[in-house]
Short mmCIF file of C-alpha atoms in Angstrom, two decimals:
data_model
loop_
_atom_site.label_atom_id
_atom_site.label_comp_id
_atom_site.label_asym_id
_atom_site.label_seq_id
_atom_site.Cartn_x
_atom_site.Cartn_y
_atom_site.Cartn_z
CA MET A 1 28.40 26.62 40.78
CA LYS A 2 28.28 24.95 37.36
CA GLN A 3 24.79 24.09 36.19
CA ALA A 4 23.96 20.71 34.65
CA GLY A 5 23.52 20.73 30.85
CA ARG A 6 19.96 20.99 29.54
CA GLY A 7 18.62 17.67 28.26
CA PHE A 8 16.11 17.02 25.46
CA THR A 9 12.45 17.18 26.27
CA LEU A 10 10.13 14.34 25.29
CA ILE A 11 8.56 16.48 22.56
CA GLU A 12 11.97 17.28 21.08
CA LEU A 13 12.91 13.60 21.03
CA LEU A 14 9.63 12.71 19.34
CA MET A 15 10.21 15.40 16.73
CA VAL A 16 13.70 14.04 15.98
CA ILE A 17 12.32 10.51 15.64
CA ALA A 18 9.56 11.76 13.34
CA ILE A 19 12.10 13.53 11.12
CA ILE A 20 14.23 10.37 10.94
CA LEU A 21 11.18 8.29 9.99
CA VAL A 22 10.22 10.75 7.26
CA LEU A 23 13.75 10.74 5.85
CA ALA A 24 13.83 6.94 5.98
CA ALA A 25 10.51 6.75 4.12
CA LEU A 26 11.86 9.07 1.43
CA LEU A 27 15.22 7.35 1.05
CA PHE A 28 14.13 3.71 1.28
CA PRO A 29 12.62 3.60 -2.25
CA VAL A 30 15.79 5.23 -3.60
CA PHE A 31 17.99 2.59 -1.96
CA ALA A 32 15.64 -0.21 -3.08
CA LYS A 33 15.71 1.07 -6.66
CA ALA A 34 19.50 1.31 -6.59
CA LYS A 35 19.77 -2.25 -5.27
CA SER A 36 17.37 -3.52 -7.93
CA ALA A 37 19.38 -1.78 -10.66
CA ALA A 38 22.60 -3.30 -9.34
CA LEU A 39 21.09 -6.81 -9.37
CA LYS A 40 19.80 -6.28 -12.90
CA THR A 41 23.29 -5.23 -14.03
CA GLN A 42 24.81 -8.30 -12.39
CA CYS A 43 22.18 -10.48 -14.05
CA THR A 44 22.97 -8.97 -17.45
CA SER A 45 26.65 -9.75 -16.98
CA GLN A 46 25.93 -13.35 -16.00
CA ILE A 47 23.52 -14.09 -18.83
CA ARG A 48 26.03 -12.63 -21.29
CA GLN A 49 28.65 -15.03 -19.87
CA LEU A 50 26.24 -17.91 -20.44
CA GLY A 51 26.04 -16.85 -24.07
CA ILE A 52 29.84 -16.86 -24.34
CA SER A 53 30.05 -20.31 -22.73
CA TRP A 54 27.46 -21.63 -25.21
CA HIS A 55 29.66 -20.53 -28.11
CA LEU A 56 32.75 -22.06 -26.51
CA TYR A 57 30.90 -25.36 -26.18
CA ALA A 58 29.82 -25.19 -29.84
CA ASP A 59 33.43 -24.51 -30.84
CA ASP A 60 34.47 -27.76 -29.15
CA TYR A 61 31.58 -29.90 -30.44
CA ASP A 62 31.55 -29.36 -34.20
CA ASP A 63 29.24 -26.34 -34.05
CA GLN A 64 26.53 -28.19 -32.14
CA SER A 65 24.60 -26.50 -29.34
CA VAL A 66 24.95 -27.74 -25.80
CA PRO A 67 22.00 -30.12 -25.22
CA SER A 68 19.21 -28.89 -22.99
CA TYR A 69 19.40 -32.25 -21.20
CA TYR A 70 19.68 -36.02 -21.67
CA PRO A 71 19.52 -38.98 -19.28
CA SER A 72 22.75 -40.34 -17.87
CA PRO A 73 23.50 -43.74 -19.43
CA LEU A 74 24.73 -44.93 -16.01
CA THR A 75 22.18 -43.58 -13.56
CA GLY A 76 19.28 -42.46 -15.74
CA MET A 77 19.36 -39.11 -13.95
CA GLU A 78 19.21 -35.89 -15.91
CA ILE A 79 22.35 -34.30 -17.30
CA ALA A 80 21.58 -30.75 -18.34
CA TRP A 81 23.28 -27.59 -19.51
CA ASP A 82 23.24 -26.23 -15.95
CA PHE A 83 23.44 -29.30 -13.69
CA SER A 84 23.86 -33.08 -13.78
CA ASP A 85 23.00 -36.15 -11.68
CA GLY A 86 20.99 -34.20 -9.13
CA ASN A 87 23.08 -31.28 -7.96
CA GLN A 88 26.40 -31.59 -9.77
CA PRO A 89 27.82 -29.09 -12.31
CA GLY A 90 26.26 -29.20 -15.77
CA LEU A 91 27.51 -29.38 -19.33
CA LEU A 92 28.51 -25.70 -19.49
CA PHE A 93 30.45 -25.76 -16.23
CA PRO A 94 33.86 -26.36 -17.90
CA TYR A 95 33.32 -23.05 -19.73
CA THR A 96 31.74 -20.97 -16.96
CA LYS A 97 33.97 -22.34 -14.16
CA SER A 98 31.27 -21.32 -11.68
CA GLY A 99 27.77 -22.62 -11.07
CA LEU A 100 26.81 -19.22 -9.69
CA ILE A 101 26.72 -17.80 -13.22
CA ALA A 102 23.57 -19.89 -13.78
CA LYS A 103 21.86 -18.30 -10.76
CA CYS A 104 20.07 -15.00 -11.30
CA PRO A 105 20.67 -12.83 -8.21
CA SER A 106 17.09 -11.57 -8.37
CA PHE A 107 15.36 -14.96 -8.57
CA MET A 108 13.97 -16.25 -5.27
CA GLY A 109 11.43 -18.84 -6.43
CA GLU A 110 11.23 -22.61 -6.06
CA SER A 111 14.38 -24.11 -7.57
CA TRP A 112 13.36 -27.79 -7.79
CA SER A 113 16.43 -28.69 -5.72
CA ARG A 114 18.79 -27.19 -8.27
CA GLN A 115 21.49 -25.21 -6.55
CA TYR A 116 21.73 -22.58 -9.27
CA THR A 117 18.73 -21.44 -11.27
CA GLY A 118 16.94 -18.46 -12.74
CA TYR A 119 17.87 -18.78 -16.42
CA ALA A 120 16.62 -21.04 -19.20
CA LEU A 121 18.14 -22.25 -22.47
CA ASN A 122 15.99 -22.11 -25.61
CA ALA A 123 15.04 -25.80 -25.68
CA SER A 124 12.32 -25.60 -28.33
CA TYR A 125 14.75 -24.79 -31.12
CA ILE A 126 18.36 -24.65 -29.92
CA GLY A 127 19.09 -27.00 -27.02
CA GLY A 128 16.73 -29.70 -28.25
CA ASP A 129 14.57 -32.09 -26.26
CA PHE A 130 15.78 -35.67 -25.75
CA TRP A 131 12.41 -37.22 -24.91
CA SER A 132 10.74 -35.50 -27.85
CA GLY A 133 13.45 -36.71 -30.23
CA ILE A 134 14.61 -33.17 -31.07
CA ASP A 135 18.38 -32.89 -31.49
CA PRO A 136 20.37 -29.80 -30.44
CA ALA A 137 20.72 -27.25 -33.23
CA ILE A 138 23.83 -26.69 -35.28
CA ARG A 139 25.02 -23.11 -34.86
CA SER A 140 25.33 -22.51 -38.60
CA GLN A 141 21.64 -23.43 -39.02
CA ILE A 142 20.57 -20.30 -37.14
CA SER A 143 19.91 -17.81 -39.90
CA SER A 144 19.17 -14.72 -37.74
CA PRO A 145 21.50 -14.91 -34.72
CA SER A 146 20.66 -11.38 -33.55
CA GLU A 147 16.94 -12.21 -33.50
CA THR A 148 17.05 -15.68 -31.94
CA VAL A 149 16.91 -15.87 -28.15
CA LEU A 150 19.47 -18.16 -26.53
CA PHE A 151 19.07 -17.71 -22.77
CA ALA A 152 16.48 -15.71 -20.82
CA ASP A 153 15.34 -14.89 -17.32
CA ALA A 154 12.83 -17.66 -16.82
CA GLY A 155 10.03 -18.89 -14.60
CA PHE A 156 6.40 -19.96 -14.59
CA GLY A 157 3.35 -19.98 -12.35
CA GLN A 158 2.32 -17.80 -9.45
CA PRO A 159 4.29 -17.65 -7.24
CA VAL A 160 6.96 -17.91 -9.89
CA ARG A 161 8.93 -21.16 -9.93
CA ALA A 162 12.09 -21.98 -11.82
CA ASN A 163 12.30 -23.47 -15.25
CA ASN A 164 15.59 -24.16 -16.97
CA TYR A 165 14.28 -24.92 -20.45
CA LEU A 166 12.81 -22.01 -22.37
CA ARG A 167 9.86 -22.95 -24.57
CA SER A 168 8.40 -21.12 -27.55
CA PRO A 169 4.68 -20.23 -27.64
CA SER A 170 3.88 -23.12 -30.00
CA ASP A 171 5.67 -25.68 -27.82
CA SER A 172 3.31 -27.96 -25.88
CA LEU A 173 5.52 -27.37 -22.81
CA PHE A 174 5.32 -23.58 -23.05
CA VAL A 175 3.15 -23.51 -19.91
CA ALA A 176 6.24 -24.45 -17.87
CA GLY A 177 8.92 -22.71 -19.95
CA LYS A 178 8.18 -19.00 -19.93
CA VAL A 179 10.22 -15.81 -19.73
CA HIS A 180 10.15 -14.11 -16.31
CA PHE A 181 9.96 -10.29 -16.43
CA ARG A 182 11.42 -10.00 -12.96
CA HIS A 183 13.41 -6.78 -13.20
CA ASN A 184 10.65 -4.21 -12.70
CA GLY A 185 8.81 -5.45 -15.76
CA PHE A 186 11.93 -6.27 -17.80
CA ALA A 187 13.63 -9.58 -18.57
CA ASN A 188 17.28 -10.03 -19.42
CA LEU A 189 17.96 -11.97 -22.62
CA VAL A 190 21.06 -13.02 -24.51
CA TRP A 191 20.78 -13.72 -28.21
CA VAL A 192 22.71 -16.16 -30.38
CA ASP A 193 24.95 -13.41 -31.74
CA GLY A 194 26.10 -12.73 -28.16
CA HIS A 195 24.43 -9.41 -27.43
CA ALA A 196 22.36 -9.06 -24.27
CA SER A 197 19.24 -6.93 -23.97
CA SER A 198 16.62 -5.88 -21.44
CA TRP A 199 13.21 -6.83 -22.82
CA SER A 200 9.80 -5.51 -21.77
CA LYS A 201 7.49 -6.56 -24.65
CA ARG A 202 5.35 -9.26 -23.09
CA PHE A 203 3.05 -11.74 -24.84
CA LYS A 204 1.03 -14.83 -23.88
CA THR A 205 0.50 -13.70 -20.30
CA ALA A 206 -2.36 -14.81 -18.07
CA GLU A 207 -4.17 -12.96 -15.29
CA TYR A 208 -2.98 -15.48 -12.71
CA GLU A 209 0.69 -15.21 -13.79
CA SER A 210 1.12 -11.73 -15.20
CA VAL A 211 4.90 -11.48 -14.72
CA VAL A 212 5.73 -14.40 -17.03
CA GLY A 213 5.04 -14.92 -20.72
CA SER A 214 6.79 -14.95 -24.08
CA ILE A 215 8.89 -12.36 -25.91
CA SER A 216 6.90 -12.66 -29.15
CA GLU A 217 3.38 -13.53 -30.19
CA GLY A 218 4.60 -16.55 -32.15
CA ASP A 219 7.90 -18.41 -32.46
CA GLU A 220 9.63 -15.74 -34.55
CA LEU A 221 12.17 -14.82 -31.83
CA TYR A 222 12.79 -18.43 -30.83
CA ASP A 223 13.11 -20.38 -34.09
CA LEU A 224 16.12 -20.80 -36.36
CA ASP A 225 14.79 -18.72 -39.28
#
């Protein structure tokens, strides 16, 4: 007579479950780190594309930078580099062909009803500020393109909220226009010369918002000199 197969005992099942839990605990940080690295790589690609689109815009507009923003003459609503009239494509859309390029895959903060966010254009010196009477820069005026930030991972506050206009430390609006070091202590930047970099040197931070700040003590990496 054939005997029934021997089943697992309760202790054996508990041991198997314990081993699975241990393996999961060991592997989860590895998977999380791999996912974070993949998102950072995607972010680097997107911010580099923003830099390319900025140059294409300047090529079409007599070397002038895309404006940070200005009010619509028809509706009074904001028209910006990344969006217009509420939630419509912005001034760079004809060159990016996708709003998603302006959305960092790692940014999960308050977006102020903007569909795509996470990056900011250097408004203090390059994109200009309409209400402050500061015109967009002319590309040829930028004397050190490799040392002048163009776009950056951005945010402010705690929890971190979006800002789409990057401000230099001397700018009165710096409090709401900071760099966000969201990639394990690094921020992705693209410079005027087109190269992208991962930046960890952090300045002008505060205890209550330690993951945001500036990339230099003064304006030396923001200004046109």
